[in-house]
Coordinates of C-alpha atoms in Angstrom, one line a residue:
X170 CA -96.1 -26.5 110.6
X171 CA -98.1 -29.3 108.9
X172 CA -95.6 -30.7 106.3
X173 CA -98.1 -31.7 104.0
X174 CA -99.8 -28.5 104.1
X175 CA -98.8 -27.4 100.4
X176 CA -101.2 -29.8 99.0
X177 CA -103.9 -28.0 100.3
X178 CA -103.4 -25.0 98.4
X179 CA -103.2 -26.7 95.2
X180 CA -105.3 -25.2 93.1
X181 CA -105.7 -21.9 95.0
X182 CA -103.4 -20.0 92.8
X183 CA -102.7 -17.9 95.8
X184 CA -99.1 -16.7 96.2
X185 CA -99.7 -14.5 99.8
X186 CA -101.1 -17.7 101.1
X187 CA -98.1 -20.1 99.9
X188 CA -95.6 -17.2 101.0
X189 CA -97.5 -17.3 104.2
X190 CA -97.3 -21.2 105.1
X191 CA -93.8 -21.5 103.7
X192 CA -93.1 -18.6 106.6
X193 CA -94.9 -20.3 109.6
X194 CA -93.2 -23.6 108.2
X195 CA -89.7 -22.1 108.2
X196 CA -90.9 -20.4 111.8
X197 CA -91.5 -23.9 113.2
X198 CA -88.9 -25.9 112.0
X199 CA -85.9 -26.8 114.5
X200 CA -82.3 -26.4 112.8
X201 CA -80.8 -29.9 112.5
X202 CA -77.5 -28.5 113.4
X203 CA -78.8 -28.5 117.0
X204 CA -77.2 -31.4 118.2
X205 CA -80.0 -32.9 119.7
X206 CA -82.8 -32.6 116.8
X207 CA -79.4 -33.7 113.9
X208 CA -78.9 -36.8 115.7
X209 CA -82.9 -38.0 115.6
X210 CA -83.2 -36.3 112.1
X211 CA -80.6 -39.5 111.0
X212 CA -82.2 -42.5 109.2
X213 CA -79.3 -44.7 110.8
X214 CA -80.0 -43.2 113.9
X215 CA -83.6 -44.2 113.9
X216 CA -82.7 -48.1 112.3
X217 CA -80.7 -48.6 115.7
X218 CA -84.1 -47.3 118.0
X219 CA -86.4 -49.1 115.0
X220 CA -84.2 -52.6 115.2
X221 CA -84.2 -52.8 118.9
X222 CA -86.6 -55.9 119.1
X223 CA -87.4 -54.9 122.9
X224 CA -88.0 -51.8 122.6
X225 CA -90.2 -51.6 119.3
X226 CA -91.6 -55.4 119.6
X227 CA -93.2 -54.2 123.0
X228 CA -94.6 -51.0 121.8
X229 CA -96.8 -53.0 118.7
X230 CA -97.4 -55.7 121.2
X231 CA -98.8 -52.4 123.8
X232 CA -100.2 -50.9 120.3
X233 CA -102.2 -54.2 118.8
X234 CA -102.9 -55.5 122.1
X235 CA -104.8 -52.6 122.9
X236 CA -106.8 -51.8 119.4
X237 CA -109.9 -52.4 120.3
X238 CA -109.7 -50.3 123.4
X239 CA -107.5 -47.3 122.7
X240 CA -106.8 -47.1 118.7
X241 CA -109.8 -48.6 116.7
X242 CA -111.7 -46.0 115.2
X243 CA -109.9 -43.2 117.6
X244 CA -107.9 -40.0 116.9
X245 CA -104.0 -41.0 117.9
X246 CA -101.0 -38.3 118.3
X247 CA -97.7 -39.8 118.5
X248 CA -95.6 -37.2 120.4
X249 CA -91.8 -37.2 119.0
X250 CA -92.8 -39.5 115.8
X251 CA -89.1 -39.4 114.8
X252 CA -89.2 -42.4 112.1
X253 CA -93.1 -42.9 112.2
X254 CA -93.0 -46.1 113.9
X255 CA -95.3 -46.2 116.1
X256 CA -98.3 -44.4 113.6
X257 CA -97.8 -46.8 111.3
X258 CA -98.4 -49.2 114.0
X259 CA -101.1 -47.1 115.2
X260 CA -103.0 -47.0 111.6
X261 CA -102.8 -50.9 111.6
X262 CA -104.6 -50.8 114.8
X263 CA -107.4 -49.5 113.6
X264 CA -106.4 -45.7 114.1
X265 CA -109.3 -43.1 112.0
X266 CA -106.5 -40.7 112.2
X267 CA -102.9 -40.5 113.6
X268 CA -101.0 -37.6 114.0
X269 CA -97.5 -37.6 113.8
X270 CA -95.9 -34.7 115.8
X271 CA -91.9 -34.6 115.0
X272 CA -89.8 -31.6 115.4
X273 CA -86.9 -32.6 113.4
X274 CA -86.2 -32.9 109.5
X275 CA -87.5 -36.3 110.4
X276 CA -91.0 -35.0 109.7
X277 CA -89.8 -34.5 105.8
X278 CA -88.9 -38.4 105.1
X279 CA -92.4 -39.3 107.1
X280 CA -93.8 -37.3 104.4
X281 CA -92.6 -39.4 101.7
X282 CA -94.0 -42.8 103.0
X283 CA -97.0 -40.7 103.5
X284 CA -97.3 -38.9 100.2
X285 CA -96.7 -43.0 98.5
X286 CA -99.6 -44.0 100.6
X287 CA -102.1 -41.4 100.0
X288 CA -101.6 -42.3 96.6
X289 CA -102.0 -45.7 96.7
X290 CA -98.7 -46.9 95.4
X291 CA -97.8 -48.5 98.6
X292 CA -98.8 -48.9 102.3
X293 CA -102.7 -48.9 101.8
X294 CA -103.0 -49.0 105.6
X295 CA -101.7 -45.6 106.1
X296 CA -104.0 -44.1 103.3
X297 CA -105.3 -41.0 104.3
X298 CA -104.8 -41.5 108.1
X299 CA -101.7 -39.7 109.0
X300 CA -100.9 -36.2 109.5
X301 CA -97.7 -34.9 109.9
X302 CA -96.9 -32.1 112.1
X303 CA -93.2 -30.5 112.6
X304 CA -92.7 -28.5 115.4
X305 CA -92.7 -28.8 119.2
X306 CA -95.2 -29.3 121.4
X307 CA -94.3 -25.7 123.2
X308 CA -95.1 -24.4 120.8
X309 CA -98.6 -22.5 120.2
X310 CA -98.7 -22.6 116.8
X311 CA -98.3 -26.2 116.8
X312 CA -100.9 -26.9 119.0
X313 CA -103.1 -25.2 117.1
X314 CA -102.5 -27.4 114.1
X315 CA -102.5 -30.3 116.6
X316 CA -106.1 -29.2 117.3
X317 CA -107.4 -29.1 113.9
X318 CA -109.5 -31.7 114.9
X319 CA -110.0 -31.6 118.3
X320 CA -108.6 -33.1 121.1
X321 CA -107.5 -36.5 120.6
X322 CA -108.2 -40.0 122.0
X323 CA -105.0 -41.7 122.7
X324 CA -101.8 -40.3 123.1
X325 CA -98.1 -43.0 122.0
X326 CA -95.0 -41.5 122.5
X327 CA -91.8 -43.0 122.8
X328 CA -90.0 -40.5 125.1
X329 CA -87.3 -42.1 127.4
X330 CA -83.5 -41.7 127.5
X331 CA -81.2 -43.2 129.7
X332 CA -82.1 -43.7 133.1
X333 CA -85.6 -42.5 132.1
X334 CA -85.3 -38.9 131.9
X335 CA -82.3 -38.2 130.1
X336 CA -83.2 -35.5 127.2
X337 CA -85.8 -34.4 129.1
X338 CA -88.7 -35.2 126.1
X339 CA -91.0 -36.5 129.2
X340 CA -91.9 -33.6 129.8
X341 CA -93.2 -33.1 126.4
X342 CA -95.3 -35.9 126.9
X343 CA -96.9 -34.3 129.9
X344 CA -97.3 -31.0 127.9
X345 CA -98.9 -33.1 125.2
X346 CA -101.2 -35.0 127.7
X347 CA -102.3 -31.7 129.5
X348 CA -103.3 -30.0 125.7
X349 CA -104.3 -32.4 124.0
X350 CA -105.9 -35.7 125.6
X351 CA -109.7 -36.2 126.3
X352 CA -111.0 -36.9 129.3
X353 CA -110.7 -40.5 129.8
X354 CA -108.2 -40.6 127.0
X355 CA -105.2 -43.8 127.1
X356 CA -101.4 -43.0 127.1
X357 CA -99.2 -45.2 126.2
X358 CA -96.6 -45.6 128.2
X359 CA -98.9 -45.5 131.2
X360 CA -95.9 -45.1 134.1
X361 CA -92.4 -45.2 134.2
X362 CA -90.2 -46.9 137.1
X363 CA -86.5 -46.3 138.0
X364 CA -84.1 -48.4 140.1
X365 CA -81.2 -48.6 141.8
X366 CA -78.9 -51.3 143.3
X367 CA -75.5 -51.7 144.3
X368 CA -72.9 -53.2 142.2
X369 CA -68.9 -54.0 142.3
X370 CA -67.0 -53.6 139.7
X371 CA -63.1 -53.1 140.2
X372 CA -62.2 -53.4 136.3
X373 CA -64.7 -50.5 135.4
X374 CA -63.4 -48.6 138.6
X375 CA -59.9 -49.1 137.8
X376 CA -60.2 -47.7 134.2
X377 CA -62.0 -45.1 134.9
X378 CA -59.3 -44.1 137.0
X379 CA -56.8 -44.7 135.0
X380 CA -58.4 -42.1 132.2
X381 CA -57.3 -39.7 134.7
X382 CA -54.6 -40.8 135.3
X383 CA -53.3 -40.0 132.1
X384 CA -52.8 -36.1 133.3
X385 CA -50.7 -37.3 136.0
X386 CA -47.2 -37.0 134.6
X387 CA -45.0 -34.6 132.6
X388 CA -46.1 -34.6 128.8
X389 CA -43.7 -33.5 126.6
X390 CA -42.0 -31.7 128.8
X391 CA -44.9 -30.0 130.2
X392 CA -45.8 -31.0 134.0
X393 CA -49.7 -31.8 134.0
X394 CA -50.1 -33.4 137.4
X395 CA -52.1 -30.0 138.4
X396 CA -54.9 -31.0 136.1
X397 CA -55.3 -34.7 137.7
X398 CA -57.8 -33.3 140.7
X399 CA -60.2 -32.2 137.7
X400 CA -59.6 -34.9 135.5
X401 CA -60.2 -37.5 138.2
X402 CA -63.5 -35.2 139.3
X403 CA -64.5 -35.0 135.2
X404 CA -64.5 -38.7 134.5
X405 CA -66.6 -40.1 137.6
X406 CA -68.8 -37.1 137.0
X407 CA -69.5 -39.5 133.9
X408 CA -72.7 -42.1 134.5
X409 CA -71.5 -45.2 132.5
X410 CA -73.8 -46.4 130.0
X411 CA -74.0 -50.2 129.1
X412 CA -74.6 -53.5 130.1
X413 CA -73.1 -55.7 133.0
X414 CA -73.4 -58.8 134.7
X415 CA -76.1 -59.0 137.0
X416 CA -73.8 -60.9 139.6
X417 CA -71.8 -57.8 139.8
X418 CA -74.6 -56.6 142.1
X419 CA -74.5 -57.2 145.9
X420 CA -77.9 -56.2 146.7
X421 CA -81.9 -56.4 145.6
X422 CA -82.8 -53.1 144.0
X423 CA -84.6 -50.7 146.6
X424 CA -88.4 -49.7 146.1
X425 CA -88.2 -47.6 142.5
X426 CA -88.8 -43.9 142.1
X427 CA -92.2 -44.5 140.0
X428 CA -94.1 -41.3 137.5
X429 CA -97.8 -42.3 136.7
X430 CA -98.0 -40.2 133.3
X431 CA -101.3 -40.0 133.6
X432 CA -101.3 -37.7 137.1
X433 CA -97.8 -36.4 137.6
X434 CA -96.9 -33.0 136.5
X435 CA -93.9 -30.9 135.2
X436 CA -93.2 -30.1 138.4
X437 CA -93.0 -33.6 139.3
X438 CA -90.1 -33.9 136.8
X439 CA -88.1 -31.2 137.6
X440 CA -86.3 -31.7 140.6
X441 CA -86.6 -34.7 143.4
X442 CA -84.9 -37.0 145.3
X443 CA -85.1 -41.0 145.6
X444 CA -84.0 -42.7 149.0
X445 CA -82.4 -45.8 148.8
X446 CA -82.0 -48.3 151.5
X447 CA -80.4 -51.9 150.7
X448 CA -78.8 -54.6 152.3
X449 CA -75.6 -55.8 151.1
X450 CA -75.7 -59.5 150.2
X451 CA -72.0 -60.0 150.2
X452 CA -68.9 -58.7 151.8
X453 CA -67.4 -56.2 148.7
X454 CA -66.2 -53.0 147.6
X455 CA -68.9 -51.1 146.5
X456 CA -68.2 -49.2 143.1
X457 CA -71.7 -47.6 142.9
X458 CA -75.3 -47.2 142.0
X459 CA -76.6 -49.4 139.2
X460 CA -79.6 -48.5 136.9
X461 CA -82.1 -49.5 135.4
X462 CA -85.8 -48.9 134.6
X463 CA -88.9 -50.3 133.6
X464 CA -92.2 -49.0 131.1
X465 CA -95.5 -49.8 132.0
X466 CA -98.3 -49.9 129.1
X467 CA -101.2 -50.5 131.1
X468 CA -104.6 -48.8 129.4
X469 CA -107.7 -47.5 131.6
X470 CA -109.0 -49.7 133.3
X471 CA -106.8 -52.1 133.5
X472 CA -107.9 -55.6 132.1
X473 CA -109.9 -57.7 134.5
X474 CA -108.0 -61.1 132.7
X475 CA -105.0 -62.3 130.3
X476 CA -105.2 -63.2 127.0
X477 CA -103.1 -66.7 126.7
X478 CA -102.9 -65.6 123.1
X479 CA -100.9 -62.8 123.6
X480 CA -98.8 -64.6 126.3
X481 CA -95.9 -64.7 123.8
X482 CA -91.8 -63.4 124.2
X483 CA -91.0 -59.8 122.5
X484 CA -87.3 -61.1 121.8
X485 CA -86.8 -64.5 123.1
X486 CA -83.0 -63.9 122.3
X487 CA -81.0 -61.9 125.5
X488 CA -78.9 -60.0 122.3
X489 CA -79.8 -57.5 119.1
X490 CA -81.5 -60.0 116.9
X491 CA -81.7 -57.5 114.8
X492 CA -78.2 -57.5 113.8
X493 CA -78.4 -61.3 112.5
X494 CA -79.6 -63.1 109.0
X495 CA -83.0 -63.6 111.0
X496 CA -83.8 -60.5 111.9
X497 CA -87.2 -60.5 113.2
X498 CA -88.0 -56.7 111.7
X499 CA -91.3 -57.8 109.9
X500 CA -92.9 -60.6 112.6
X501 CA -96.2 -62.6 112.1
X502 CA -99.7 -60.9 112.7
X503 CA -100.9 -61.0 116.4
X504 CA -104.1 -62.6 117.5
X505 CA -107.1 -60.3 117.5
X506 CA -106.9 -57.6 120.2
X507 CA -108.5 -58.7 123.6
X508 CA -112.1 -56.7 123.9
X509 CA -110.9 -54.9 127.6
X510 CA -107.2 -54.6 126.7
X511 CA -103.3 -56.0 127.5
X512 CA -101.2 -54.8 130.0
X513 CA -97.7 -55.0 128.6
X514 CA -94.5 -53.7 130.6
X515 CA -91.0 -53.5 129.3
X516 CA -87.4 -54.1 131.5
X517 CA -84.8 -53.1 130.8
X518 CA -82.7 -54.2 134.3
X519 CA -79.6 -56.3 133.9
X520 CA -81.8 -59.8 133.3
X521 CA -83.9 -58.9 130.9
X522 CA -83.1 -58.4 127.1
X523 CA -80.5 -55.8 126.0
X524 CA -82.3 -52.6 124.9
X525 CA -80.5 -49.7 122.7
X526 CA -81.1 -47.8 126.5
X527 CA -79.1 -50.6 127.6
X528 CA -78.2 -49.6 131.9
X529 CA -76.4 -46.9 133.9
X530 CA -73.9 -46.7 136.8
X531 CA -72.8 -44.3 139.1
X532 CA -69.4 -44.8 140.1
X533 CA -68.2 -43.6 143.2
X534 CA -64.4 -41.4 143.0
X535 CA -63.8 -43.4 146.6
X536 CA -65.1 -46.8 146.9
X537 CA -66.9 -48.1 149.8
X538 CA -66.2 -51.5 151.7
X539 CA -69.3 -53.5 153.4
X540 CA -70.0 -56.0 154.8
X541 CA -72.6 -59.1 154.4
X542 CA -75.5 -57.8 156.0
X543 CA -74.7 -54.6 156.6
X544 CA -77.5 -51.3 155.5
X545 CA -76.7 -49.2 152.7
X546 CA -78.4 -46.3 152.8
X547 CA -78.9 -42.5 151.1
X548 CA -80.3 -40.9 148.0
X549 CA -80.1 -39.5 144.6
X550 CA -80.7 -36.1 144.4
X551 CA -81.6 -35.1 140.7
X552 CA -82.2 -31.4 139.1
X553 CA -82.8 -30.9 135.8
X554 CA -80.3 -28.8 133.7
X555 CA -80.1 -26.6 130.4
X556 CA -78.3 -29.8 128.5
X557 CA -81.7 -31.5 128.5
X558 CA -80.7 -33.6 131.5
X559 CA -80.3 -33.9 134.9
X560 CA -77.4 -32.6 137.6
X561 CA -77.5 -35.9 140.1
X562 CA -76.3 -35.8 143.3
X563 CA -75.5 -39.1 145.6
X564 CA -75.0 -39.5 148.9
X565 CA -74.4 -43.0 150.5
X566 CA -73.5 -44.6 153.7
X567 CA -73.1 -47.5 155.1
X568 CA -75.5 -47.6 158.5
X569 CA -72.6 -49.0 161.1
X570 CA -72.5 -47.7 165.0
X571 CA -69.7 -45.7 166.0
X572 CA -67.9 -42.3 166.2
X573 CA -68.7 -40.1 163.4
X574 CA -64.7 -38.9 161.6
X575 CA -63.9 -36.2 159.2
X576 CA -63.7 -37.7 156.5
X577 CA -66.3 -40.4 157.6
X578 CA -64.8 -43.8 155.6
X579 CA -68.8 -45.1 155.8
X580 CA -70.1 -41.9 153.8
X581 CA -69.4 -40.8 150.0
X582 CA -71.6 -37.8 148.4
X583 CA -70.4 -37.9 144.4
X584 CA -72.1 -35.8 141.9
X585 CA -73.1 -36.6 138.3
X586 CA -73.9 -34.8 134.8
X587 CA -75.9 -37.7 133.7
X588 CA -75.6 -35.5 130.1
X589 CA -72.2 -36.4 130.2
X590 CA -72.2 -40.4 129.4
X591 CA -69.4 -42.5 129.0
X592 CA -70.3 -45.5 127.1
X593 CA -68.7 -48.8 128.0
X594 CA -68.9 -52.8 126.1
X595 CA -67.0 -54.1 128.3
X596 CA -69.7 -56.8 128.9
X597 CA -71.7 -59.3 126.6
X598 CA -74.5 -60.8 128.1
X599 CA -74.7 -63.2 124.8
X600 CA -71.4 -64.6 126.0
X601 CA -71.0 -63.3 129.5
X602 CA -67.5 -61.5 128.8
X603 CA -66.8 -58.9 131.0
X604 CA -63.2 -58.1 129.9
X605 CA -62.0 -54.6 129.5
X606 CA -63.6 -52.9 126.5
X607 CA -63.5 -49.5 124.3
X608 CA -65.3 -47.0 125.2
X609 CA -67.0 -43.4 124.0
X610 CA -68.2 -40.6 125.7
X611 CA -70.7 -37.4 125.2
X612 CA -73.1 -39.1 123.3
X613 CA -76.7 -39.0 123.6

């Protein structure tokens, strides 16, 4: 329901019709005791998404860069608005109107930087240019209020979790395009890339390990060495979420499984496979998969030349600059938009700055050793689940002539909840420690 709806019965003196939107608005809402819709309806929550320089510095870079094009004078709906970011940014483009589309309580503190603008005590660039709509884009009667005004000309959404598609909100984005965007409409992002590689890693490997290990003794007089097969299978079931050092790799990443939002479907999202194929540039144990993934924000058609002006570093710094004295949270106006457009793309692989997304690994329970030279090859199988993520499956082998055994010491098949993360800092890319570090696990 459209939170700013009440206003427009000021004046009505009609009770039925108040009870009636207060209904449709309590119909719509999402409980913020859902764990998932709680965690983005938390002002902290957003500052750490909001104060990653990478990730927000490219999206008003993609936003700006692309005002004359996709925002100027247009209709915008920003799909999962959560903090209001990227409308804000969207209104200083240019934007006529911008509606916000969050599902969570989220939608309520929008309201008040919204209700301060309409009224001119602050923000004059968002006067009477965003609407805010809570609910979900499932839903019908949300789309109907999305449609107040038609279909829309450009569609921003800032829907990735880790390794792309964890919390499964691309989907929405699809939904959202399919409903809502014009013909010859923008999105922004435009296409989403992930990738794998090889990595070795026998410090992550061996505490992991030793987390199971844990169940494989008598505790307090209670024999628990039963429970080590599932406690083992339980924590490399765990994709580990942080940085590491990009010479822990021992291979170029293969050819990445690539979505064009602009033509794939649902269906598209739901359950596939990615082969990979490497050659191992090093003789090592290999741990596991790395990942990683890249945005593209490429608008229709793409521009036929670059705009030197715009040829400028998102966050220079390879750290959270956000977290020091000179924090860059409020940077300099950009140059006027180019006439045709800027193609922007964001990283966020092992070299590039550190995201809030930061990278994932899949570690094998059995490690592999290879050769220099030698062909890795396989695939991730993934299938969505009912935690808003994925069920991955991995099957690698190394590609080396000779008998085939039971069990084959060249093949490993390991499977994954990638819902089920395990975060680890181990590793600073601002100082390049990679000692062994705390970590925390089930979190989104």
């Amino acid at each position: 329901m459209e939170i700013d709806s009440e206003n427009r019965l000021n004046g009505h003196g009609n009770e039925s019709v108040a009870t009636k939107v207060n209904e449709e608005k309590k119909e719509s809402s999402n409980k913020d005791h859902d764990f998932y819709f709680n965690f983005y309806s938390s002002l902290q929550n957003q500052a750490n998404m909001i104060g990653d320089i990478s990730r927000t510095g490219t999206y008003r870079k993609a936003i700006l860069g692309n005002g004359e094009i996709a925002f100027r004078d247009k209709v915008v709906l920003d799909v999962g608005a959560g903090s209001g970011i990227l409308s804000y940014m969207s209104a200083q483009a240019g934007a006529k109107e911008v509606i916000a589309l969050e599902a969570s309580s989220m939608a309520e503190k929008m309201e008040i930087l919204v209700k301060a603008a309409n009224s001119s005590k602050s923000n004059p660039h968002l006067k009477n240019r965003i609407r805010i709509v809570r609910g979900m884009v499932e839903d019908e009667k949300i789309q109907r209020q999305v449609l107040e005004s038609g279909k829309v000309d450009t569609i921003i959404s800032e829907p990735i979790g880790v390794m792309l598609l964890h919390e499964r909100m691309v989907e929405s984005f699809i939904l959202a395009r399919d409903l809502f965007l014009k013909p010859g409409g923008q999105l922004l992002p435009s296409a989403g890339h992930i990738f794998f590689c090889p990595f070795t890693d026998e410090g992550l490997y061996n505490e992991t390990d030793q987390k199971a290990q844990f169940f494989n003794t008598t505790l307090f007089g209670t024999d628990f060495k039963e429970l080590y097969p599932a406690a083992r299978e339980e924590v490399f079931a765990q994709p580990v979420v942080g940085m590491f050092p990009p010479n822990s790799l021992v291979s170029t990443a293969c050819a990445p499984k690539s979505f064009d939002f602009y033509t794939c479907t649902k269906e598209d999202l739901l359950e596939f496979s990615i082969p990979v194929d490497f050659v191992v540039s090093r003789t090592a144990l290999i741990h596991g998969l790395a990942s990683w993934f890249d945005l593209d924000f490429f608008p229709r058609p793409m521009p036929t030349s670059e705009d030197p002006n715009w040829n400028y570093a998102i966050n220079p710094a390879n750290g959270w600059q956000w977290m020091t004295q000179e924090a860059p949270l409020n940077p300099a106006p950009t140059p006027a938009p180019p006439k045709d457009g800027l193609a922007v793309k964001l990283s966020t692989g092992p070299n590039a700055s550190r995201t809030h997304w930061q990278q994932a690994r899949l570690l094998l329970p059995e490690p592999l050793a290879a050769n220099k030279g030698e062909r890795l090859i396989g695939s991730i199988h993934f299938k969505v689940n009912d935690s808003r993520s994925y069920d991955l499956v991995l099957e690698l082998k190394i590609d080396r002539p000779g008998p085939e055994w039971n069990p084959n010491p060249l093949r490993r098949k390991a499977e994954y909840q990638l819902q089920q993360q395990c975060f680890n800092y181990s590793y600073s890319p601002e100082n390049g420690l990679n000692a062994l570090g705390m970590a925390a696990s089930n979190v989104i």
